[in-house]
Amino acid sequence: MDQEVQVWREGRAGRIRLQRPQALNALNLGMIQSIHEALNLFSVDPDVHFLLIDAPERGFCAGGDVRGIRAAALADDRSAARIFFAAEYKLNQAIAACPKPFVALVDGVCMGGGIGISVHGSHRIATERAMFAMPETAIALFPDVGTSYLLPRLPGALGFYMGLTGARMVGADAVHAGLATHFVRRESLPALEAALVRDGVAVVAAFAEPLPAFSLAAARPVIDLAFSAPSVADIMARLAADGGAFAQETLAILRLHSPSAVHWSFAILRAGAHRSLPEALAAELALAVQVTSLPEFFEGVRAVLVDKDRAPHWQPARLEDVDPAAINALFADRPPAPETAALSDR
Ligand code: QUE
């Protein structure tokens, strides 16, 4: 079993713990396979009543191993991305279909791949330090790990707002947004953990705190109006027309991200509203394989995670200059890859 994932049984729980703190628990292929094996074993173990995933050392999980995918692509390894994303998305589907309660304790960063291994579970517990985000447009990827299915189903247009801008939902806001199910104080986690393994998931309700107000409550009208628009251009126009500080900041953030990625992310979120989770994951796999071979993705990962200069040179550089035909071509029908077919069969 992979050292970066600890797996053990404790009381009623089948426990899975992420142990790659130096990379903020970002998921590599070995970790994904270890989690999936553990899920399979616990699902049929009659002594395991529920699964419990956590990462107590540092954050929850910062995402997927996009640095590794970039390195493989630069070394001309074209199959690495497909193998990685196929395994990751199969795990996301397995969590959604898990026959037992699946409890994620999220205390700290939970982005991208971290959302994929928590939000599809039945119980997502956020502490005041939990920070959920889908920041992929910043590295010219897109909201994946089943969030093309999930984000369009969040209240109002919050999911489009999150998926296009990378906006963070912190603490109780994650519950308001529908990403987490319970808000628990960080200081209560040791007692919650002890009660969970002893008595099972029914104890969670007793630890849940009343929710403080949603910090985005005042911004909801502008978020919902702008991000329900039928095109990226219309989102921009509605934000510009609003004139308020929140709308102007949001516009500025959208302009920092890969213009192409904002467009292809919008397209897959719109389509995801009408897909099942397996269909959404299959579409995500087809898109992930394509966009991770583009210079835009190399540049995004370079600017955010490799050189960390946060000064990417996007091409085209402006949202207005993205060719709709180039975006459409990414979604053109092509014969499904074997991994894609396997996802759709589930
Ligand atoms: C967008 C992303 C990711 C990101 C930052 C973004 C992502 C990811 C990481 C990450 C962070 C810290 C690490 C690490 C990876 O950051 O997917 O290995 O130590 O994995 O803006 O999509």
CSV table of C-alpha atoms and ligand atoms in Angstrom, one decimal:
chain,number,residue,atom,x,y,z
A,1,MET,CA,0.0,0.0,0.0
A,2,ASP,CA,1.2,3.5,-0.9
A,3,GLN,CA,2.9,5.3,2.0
A,4,GLU,CA,1.2,8.6,0.9
A,5,VAL,CA,-2.2,7.1,1.8
A,6,GLN,CA,-2.7,5.4,5.2
A,7,VAL,CA,-5.5,2.8,5.3
A,8,TRP,CA,-6.7,1.1,8.5
A,9,ARG,CA,-9.8,-0.1,10.3
A,10,GLU,CA,-10.8,1.6,13.6
A,11,GLY,CA,-14.1,0.8,15.4
A,12,ARG,CA,-16.9,1.1,12.9
A,13,ALA,CA,-14.8,3.1,10.4
A,14,GLY,CA,-12.7,2.2,7.4
A,15,ARG,CA,-10.1,5.0,7.6
A,16,ILE,CA,-8.3,6.6,4.7
A,17,ARG,CA,-5.7,9.3,5.5
A,18,LEU,CA,-3.8,11.4,3.0
A,19,GLN,CA,-0.1,11.7,4.0
A,20,ARG,CA,1.7,13.8,1.4
A,21,PRO,CA,1.9,17.1,3.4
A,22,GLN,CA,4.9,18.5,1.4
A,23,ALA,CA,2.6,18.7,-1.7
A,24,LEU,CA,-0.5,19.8,0.3
A,25,ASN,CA,-1.7,16.2,-0.3
A,26,ALA,CA,-2.0,16.8,-4.0
A,27,LEU,CA,-3.1,13.4,-5.5
A,28,ASN,CA,-0.7,11.4,-7.6
A,29,LEU,CA,-1.6,8.2,-9.4
A,30,GLY,CA,-0.4,5.9,-6.6
A,31,MET,CA,-2.6,7.8,-4.1
A,32,ILE,CA,-5.6,7.6,-6.3
A,33,GLN,CA,-5.1,3.8,-6.7
A,34,SER,CA,-4.6,3.3,-3.0
A,35,ILE,CA,-7.8,5.2,-2.1
A,36,HIS,CA,-9.8,3.2,-4.7
A,37,GLU,CA,-8.4,-0.1,-3.4
A,38,ALA,CA,-9.3,0.9,0.2
A,39,LEU,CA,-12.8,1.9,-0.9
A,40,ASN,CA,-13.3,-1.4,-2.6
A,41,LEU,CA,-12.1,-3.4,0.4
A,42,PHE,CA,-14.2,-1.4,2.9
A,43,SER,CA,-17.3,-1.5,0.8
A,44,VAL,CA,-17.5,-5.3,1.2
A,45,ASP,CA,-16.1,-5.6,4.8
A,46,PRO,CA,-19.1,-6.3,7.1
A,47,ASP,CA,-17.2,-4.8,10.0
A,48,VAL,CA,-16.9,-1.4,8.3
A,49,HIS,CA,-20.0,0.7,8.7
A,50,PHE,CA,-18.7,3.8,7.0
A,51,LEU,CA,-15.6,5.3,5.4
A,52,LEU,CA,-13.7,8.2,6.9
A,53,ILE,CA,-11.2,10.2,4.8
A,54,ASP,CA,-9.1,13.0,6.4
A,55,ALA,CA,-5.7,14.7,6.1
A,56,PRO,CA,-4.9,16.1,9.6
A,57,GLU,CA,-1.3,17.2,9.0
A,58,ARG,CA,-1.6,20.1,6.4
A,59,GLY,CA,-4.7,21.1,4.6
A,60,PHE,CA,-7.0,18.4,3.0
A,61,CYS,CA,-5.9,18.2,-0.6
A,62,ALA,CA,-4.7,20.9,-3.0
A,63,GLY,CA,-5.6,19.1,-6.2
A,64,GLY,CA,-4.1,16.6,-8.6
A,65,ASP,CA,-0.5,16.1,-9.6
A,66,VAL,CA,-0.7,18.6,-12.5
A,67,ARG,CA,3.1,19.2,-12.2
A,68,GLY,CA,3.7,15.6,-12.9
A,69,ILE,CA,1.2,15.6,-15.8
A,70,ARG,CA,3.0,18.6,-17.3
A,71,ALA,CA,6.4,17.0,-16.9
A,72,ALA,CA,5.2,13.8,-18.6
A,73,ALA,CA,3.7,15.8,-21.5
A,74,LEU,CA,6.9,17.8,-21.9
A,75,ALA,CA,8.8,14.5,-22.1
A,76,ASP,CA,6.4,13.5,-24.9
A,77,ASP,CA,4.5,10.9,-22.8
A,78,ARG,CA,1.1,11.2,-24.3
A,79,SER,CA,-0.6,8.5,-22.3
A,80,ALA,CA,0.2,9.7,-18.8
A,81,ALA,CA,-2.5,12.3,-18.7
A,82,ARG,CA,-5.2,9.9,-19.9
A,83,ILE,CA,-4.1,7.2,-17.4
A,84,PHE,CA,-4.1,9.7,-14.5
A,85,PHE,CA,-7.4,11.4,-15.2
A,86,ALA,CA,-9.2,8.1,-16.1
A,87,ALA,CA,-8.1,6.7,-12.7
A,88,GLU,CA,-9.0,9.9,-10.8
A,89,TYR,CA,-12.5,10.2,-12.4
A,90,LYS,CA,-13.2,6.5,-11.8
A,91,LEU,CA,-12.5,7.1,-8.1
A,92,ASN,CA,-14.8,10.1,-8.1
A,93,GLN,CA,-17.6,7.9,-9.5
A,94,ALA,CA,-16.8,5.1,-7.1
A,95,ILE,CA,-17.2,7.6,-4.1
A,96,ALA,CA,-20.5,8.8,-5.5
A,97,ALA,CA,-21.7,5.2,-5.8
A,98,CYS,CA,-20.2,4.1,-2.5
A,99,PRO,CA,-22.6,1.7,-0.8
A,100,LYS,CA,-21.7,3.0,2.7
A,101,PRO,CA,-21.6,6.5,4.2
A,102,PHE,CA,-18.5,8.3,3.0
A,103,VAL,CA,-17.4,11.0,5.5
A,104,ALA,CA,-14.7,13.6,4.6
A,105,LEU,CA,-13.2,15.8,7.3
A,106,VAL,CA,-12.1,18.9,5.5
A,107,ASP,CA,-9.9,21.3,7.6
A,108,GLY,CA,-7.9,23.5,5.3
A,109,VAL,CA,-7.3,23.7,1.5
A,110,CYS,CA,-9.7,21.5,-0.6
A,111,MET,CA,-9.2,22.3,-4.2
A,112,GLY,CA,-9.7,20.5,-7.5
A,113,GLY,CA,-8.9,16.8,-6.9
A,114,GLY,CA,-9.6,17.4,-3.2
A,115,ILE,CA,-13.2,18.3,-4.0
A,116,GLY,CA,-13.4,15.1,-6.2
A,117,ILE,CA,-12.5,12.9,-3.2
A,118,SER,CA,-14.9,14.7,-0.8
A,119,VAL,CA,-17.9,16.3,-2.3
A,120,HIS,CA,-19.3,13.1,-3.9
A,121,GLY,CA,-19.4,11.5,-0.5
A,122,SER,CA,-22.5,11.5,1.8
A,123,HIS,CA,-21.0,13.6,4.6
A,124,ARG,CA,-18.7,16.5,4.0
A,125,ILE,CA,-17.6,18.2,7.2
A,126,ALA,CA,-16.1,21.6,6.9
A,127,THR,CA,-14.3,23.4,9.8
A,128,GLU,CA,-13.9,27.2,10.0
A,129,ARG,CA,-10.5,26.7,8.2
A,130,ALA,CA,-11.9,24.6,5.3
A,131,MET,CA,-11.3,26.4,2.0
A,132,PHE,CA,-13.1,24.9,-1.0
A,133,ALA,CA,-12.2,26.1,-4.5
A,134,MET,CA,-12.1,25.0,-8.2
A,135,PRO,CA,-9.2,27.3,-9.4
A,136,GLU,CA,-8.4,25.4,-12.6
A,137,THR,CA,-9.0,28.3,-15.0
A,138,ALA,CA,-5.9,29.8,-13.5
A,139,ILE,CA,-3.8,27.0,-14.9
A,140,ALA,CA,-5.8,26.5,-18.1
A,141,LEU,CA,-7.5,23.4,-17.0
A,142,PHE,CA,-11.3,23.4,-16.2
A,143,PRO,CA,-13.6,22.3,-13.3
A,144,ASP,CA,-13.3,18.5,-13.5
A,145,VAL,CA,-13.5,15.6,-11.0
A,146,GLY,CA,-17.3,15.6,-11.5
A,147,THR,CA,-17.7,19.3,-10.8
A,148,SER,CA,-19.0,19.8,-14.3
A,149,TYR,CA,-22.0,17.9,-13.0
A,150,LEU,CA,-22.0,19.3,-9.5
A,151,LEU,CA,-21.4,23.0,-10.0
A,152,PRO,CA,-24.4,23.7,-12.3
A,153,ARG,CA,-26.5,22.2,-9.5
A,154,LEU,CA,-25.4,24.5,-6.7
A,155,PRO,CA,-27.8,27.3,-5.6
A,156,GLY,CA,-28.4,30.0,-8.2
A,157,ALA,CA,-25.3,30.6,-10.4
A,158,LEU,CA,-22.8,30.0,-7.5
A,159,GLY,CA,-21.3,27.0,-9.3
A,160,PHE,CA,-20.6,28.9,-12.5
A,161,TYR,CA,-19.1,31.7,-10.4
A,162,MET,CA,-16.8,29.3,-8.5
A,163,GLY,CA,-15.8,27.3,-11.6
A,164,LEU,CA,-15.0,30.3,-13.8
A,165,THR,CA,-13.4,32.7,-11.2
A,166,GLY,CA,-11.9,30.1,-8.8
A,167,ALA,CA,-13.7,31.9,-5.9
A,168,ARG,CA,-13.0,30.2,-2.5
A,169,MET,CA,-15.8,29.1,-0.1
A,170,VAL,CA,-14.4,29.2,3.4
A,171,GLY,CA,-15.8,27.5,6.5
A,172,ALA,CA,-19.6,27.7,6.8
A,173,ASP,CA,-19.8,29.3,3.3
A,174,ALA,CA,-19.0,25.9,1.9
A,175,VAL,CA,-22.2,24.6,3.5
A,176,HIS,CA,-24.2,27.5,2.2
A,177,ALA,CA,-22.9,26.9,-1.2
A,178,GLY,CA,-23.8,23.2,-1.0
A,179,LEU,CA,-20.3,21.8,-1.1
A,180,ALA,CA,-20.2,20.7,2.5
A,181,THR,CA,-23.0,19.2,4.5
A,182,HIS,CA,-22.0,20.1,8.1
A,183,PHE,CA,-20.0,22.9,9.8
A,184,VAL,CA,-18.0,21.7,12.8
A,185,ARG,CA,-15.4,23.7,14.9
A,186,ARG,CA,-11.9,22.5,14.3
A,187,GLU,CA,-11.4,22.2,18.1
A,188,SER,CA,-14.3,19.6,18.1
A,189,LEU,CA,-12.6,17.3,15.5
A,190,PRO,CA,-10.8,15.0,18.0
A,191,ALA,CA,-14.1,14.4,19.9
A,192,LEU,CA,-16.1,14.0,16.6
A,193,GLU,CA,-13.5,11.5,15.3
A,194,ALA,CA,-13.7,9.5,18.6
A,195,ALA,CA,-17.5,9.5,18.6
A,196,LEU,CA,-17.7,8.6,14.9
A,197,VAL,CA,-15.5,5.5,15.1
A,198,ARG,CA,-17.3,4.4,18.3
A,199,ASP,CA,-20.9,5.1,17.3
A,200,GLY,CA,-21.1,5.7,13.6
A,201,VAL,CA,-22.2,8.6,11.4
A,202,ALA,CA,-25.4,9.4,13.3
A,203,VAL,CA,-23.2,11.4,15.8
A,204,VAL,CA,-22.3,14.0,13.1
A,205,ALA,CA,-25.5,16.0,13.6
A,206,ALA,CA,-24.7,16.5,17.3
A,207,PHE,CA,-21.4,18.2,16.4
A,208,ALA,CA,-22.7,20.4,13.7
A,209,GLU,CA,-22.8,24.1,14.6
A,210,PRO,CA,-25.5,26.5,13.6
A,211,LEU,CA,-24.4,28.3,10.4
A,212,PRO,CA,-23.3,31.9,10.5
A,213,ALA,CA,-24.7,34.0,7.7
A,214,PHE,CA,-23.4,33.3,4.1
A,215,SER,CA,-20.7,35.9,3.5
A,216,LEU,CA,-21.8,36.1,-0.2
A,217,ALA,CA,-25.4,36.8,0.7
A,218,ALA,CA,-25.2,40.5,-0.4
A,219,ALA,CA,-23.4,39.5,-3.7
A,220,ARG,CA,-25.8,36.7,-4.6
A,221,PRO,CA,-28.1,38.9,-6.8
A,222,VAL,CA,-25.2,40.0,-9.0
A,223,ILE,CA,-23.6,36.5,-9.0
A,224,ASP,CA,-26.8,34.9,-10.0
A,225,LEU,CA,-27.7,37.5,-12.7
A,226,ALA,CA,-24.2,37.6,-14.3
A,227,PHE,CA,-23.2,34.0,-14.1
A,228,SER,CA,-26.6,32.7,-15.4
A,229,ALA,CA,-25.9,34.5,-18.7
A,230,PRO,CA,-25.8,32.4,-21.9
A,231,SER,CA,-22.3,33.2,-22.9
A,232,VAL,CA,-18.9,34.3,-21.5
A,233,ALA,CA,-19.3,37.6,-23.3
A,234,ASP,CA,-22.7,38.1,-21.7
A,235,ILE,CA,-21.3,37.3,-18.2
A,236,MET,CA,-18.7,40.0,-18.8
A,237,ALA,CA,-21.2,42.5,-20.1
A,238,ARG,CA,-23.5,41.9,-17.1
A,239,LEU,CA,-20.6,42.4,-14.6
A,240,ALA,CA,-19.5,45.5,-16.4
A,241,ALA,CA,-23.1,46.9,-16.4
A,242,ASP,CA,-23.4,46.3,-12.6
A,243,GLY,CA,-20.7,48.8,-11.7
A,244,GLY,CA,-20.5,47.8,-8.1
A,245,ALA,CA,-17.2,46.9,-6.4
A,246,PHE,CA,-17.9,43.2,-6.2
A,247,ALA,CA,-18.8,43.0,-9.9
A,248,GLN,CA,-15.6,45.0,-10.9
A,249,GLU,CA,-13.4,42.8,-8.8
A,250,THR,CA,-15.0,39.7,-10.3
A,251,LEU,CA,-14.4,41.0,-13.8
A,252,ALA,CA,-10.8,41.7,-13.0
A,253,ILE,CA,-10.3,38.2,-11.6
A,254,LEU,CA,-11.9,36.7,-14.8
A,255,ARG,CA,-9.4,38.6,-16.9
A,256,LEU,CA,-6.4,37.1,-15.0
A,257,HIS,CA,-7.3,33.5,-15.9
A,258,SER,CA,-6.7,31.8,-19.2
A,259,PRO,CA,-9.2,33.3,-21.6
A,260,SER,CA,-9.4,30.0,-23.5
A,261,ALA,CA,-9.9,28.1,-20.3
A,262,VAL,CA,-12.7,30.4,-19.2
A,263,HIS,CA,-14.5,29.6,-22.5
A,264,TRP,CA,-14.0,25.9,-22.4
A,265,SER,CA,-14.9,25.7,-18.7
A,266,PHE,CA,-18.1,27.6,-19.4
A,267,ALA,CA,-19.0,25.2,-22.2
A,268,ILE,CA,-18.5,22.1,-20.1
A,269,LEU,CA,-20.4,23.6,-17.1
A,270,ARG,CA,-23.4,24.4,-19.4
A,271,ALA,CA,-23.4,20.9,-20.8
A,272,GLY,CA,-22.9,19.4,-17.4
A,273,ALA,CA,-26.3,20.7,-16.2
A,274,HIS,CA,-27.9,18.2,-18.6
A,275,ARG,CA,-25.6,15.2,-17.9
A,276,SER,CA,-25.5,12.4,-15.3
A,277,LEU,CA,-22.3,12.2,-13.2
A,278,PRO,CA,-20.9,9.3,-15.3
A,279,GLU,CA,-21.6,11.3,-18.5
A,280,ALA,CA,-20.0,14.4,-17.1
A,281,LEU,CA,-16.9,12.5,-16.0
A,282,ALA,CA,-16.6,10.9,-19.5
A,283,ALA,CA,-16.9,14.4,-21.1
A,284,GLU,CA,-14.3,15.7,-18.6
A,285,LEU,CA,-11.9,12.9,-19.5
A,286,ALA,CA,-12.2,13.7,-23.2
A,287,LEU,CA,-11.5,17.4,-22.6
A,288,ALA,CA,-8.7,16.8,-20.0
A,289,VAL,CA,-6.7,14.7,-22.4
A,290,GLN,CA,-7.0,17.4,-25.0
A,291,VAL,CA,-6.3,20.6,-23.0
A,292,THR,CA,-3.4,19.1,-21.0
A,293,SER,CA,-1.6,18.7,-24.4
A,294,LEU,CA,-2.0,22.5,-25.2
A,295,PRO,CA,0.7,25.1,-24.7
A,296,GLU,CA,-1.8,27.1,-22.6
A,297,PHE,CA,-1.8,24.4,-19.9
A,298,PHE,CA,2.0,24.2,-19.8
A,299,GLU,CA,2.1,28.0,-19.4
A,300,GLY,CA,-0.6,28.0,-16.7
A,301,VAL,CA,1.2,25.3,-14.6
A,302,ARG,CA,4.5,27.0,-15.2
A,303,ALA,CA,3.2,30.4,-13.9
A,304,VAL,CA,1.2,29.1,-10.9
A,305,LEU,CA,3.1,26.0,-9.7
A,306,VAL,CA,6.6,25.7,-11.3
A,307,ASP,CA,8.1,29.2,-11.6
A,308,LYS,CA,5.3,30.7,-9.4
A,309,ASP,CA,5.7,34.1,-11.0
A,310,ARG,CA,1.8,34.3,-11.4
A,311,ALA,CA,2.5,36.1,-14.7
A,312,PRO,CA,1.2,33.7,-17.4
A,313,HIS,CA,1.4,34.7,-21.1
A,314,TRP,CA,-2.0,33.5,-22.4
A,315,GLN,CA,-2.7,33.1,-26.1
A,316,PRO,CA,-5.0,34.6,-27.0
A,317,ALA,CA,-4.6,37.1,-24.2
A,318,ARG,CA,-8.1,38.5,-24.1
A,319,LEU,CA,-11.5,36.8,-23.5
A,320,GLU,CA,-12.9,38.7,-26.5
A,321,ASP,CA,-10.2,37.2,-28.8
A,322,VAL,CA,-11.0,33.5,-28.2
A,323,ASP,CA,-12.2,31.8,-31.4
A,324,PRO,CA,-15.5,30.1,-30.8
A,325,ALA,CA,-14.6,27.5,-33.5
A,326,ALA,CA,-11.5,26.5,-31.6
A,327,ILE,CA,-13.5,26.0,-28.4
A,328,ASN,CA,-16.2,24.0,-30.3
A,329,ALA,CA,-13.6,21.8,-31.8
A,330,LEU,CA,-12.6,20.6,-28.3
A,331,PHE,CA,-16.1,19.2,-27.9
A,332,ALA,CA,-16.4,17.7,-31.4
A,333,ASP,CA,-17.6,14.1,-31.3
A,334,ARG,CA,-14.8,11.6,-31.6
A,335,PRO,CA,-14.6,7.8,-31.0
A,336,PRO,CA,-14.6,7.2,-27.2
A,337,ALA,CA,-11.4,6.0,-25.7
A,338,PRO,CA,-11.5,2.7,-23.8
A,339,GLU,CA,-11.3,4.5,-20.4
A,340,THR,CA,-14.2,6.8,-21.5
A,341,ALA,CA,-16.3,3.8,-22.4
A,342,ALA,CA,-15.6,2.2,-19.0
A,343,LEU,CA,-16.9,5.3,-17.2
A,344,SER,CA,-20.1,5.4,-19.2
A,345,ASP,CA,-20.8,1.8,-18.5
A,346,ARG,CA,-21.1,2.3,-14.7
B,1,QUE,C1,-5.2,25.5,-9.9
B,1,QUE,C2,-5.1,24.1,-9.8
B,1,QUE,C3,-4.2,23.6,-8.9
B,1,QUE,C4,-3.4,24.4,-8.1
B,1,QUE,C5,-3.5,25.8,-8.2
B,1,QUE,C6,-4.4,26.3,-9.1
B,1,QUE,C7,-4.0,22.1,-8.7
B,1,QUE,C8,-3.0,21.7,-7.8
B,1,QUE,C9,-2.3,22.6,-7.0
B,1,QUE,C10,-1.2,22.3,-6.1
B,1,QUE,C11,-0.9,23.1,-5.1
B,1,QUE,C12,0.1,22.8,-4.2
B,1,QUE,C13,0.9,21.7,-4.3
B,1,QUE,C14,0.6,20.9,-5.4
B,1,QUE,C15,-0.4,21.2,-6.3
B,1,QUE,O1,-2.5,23.9,-7.2
B,1,QUE,O2,-4.7,21.3,-9.4
B,1,QUE,O3,1.4,19.8,-5.6
B,1,QUE,O4,1.9,21.4,-3.5
B,1,QUE,O5,-2.8,20.4,-7.7
B,1,QUE,O6,-4.6,27.7,-9.2
B,1,QUE,O7,-5.8,23.3,-10.6
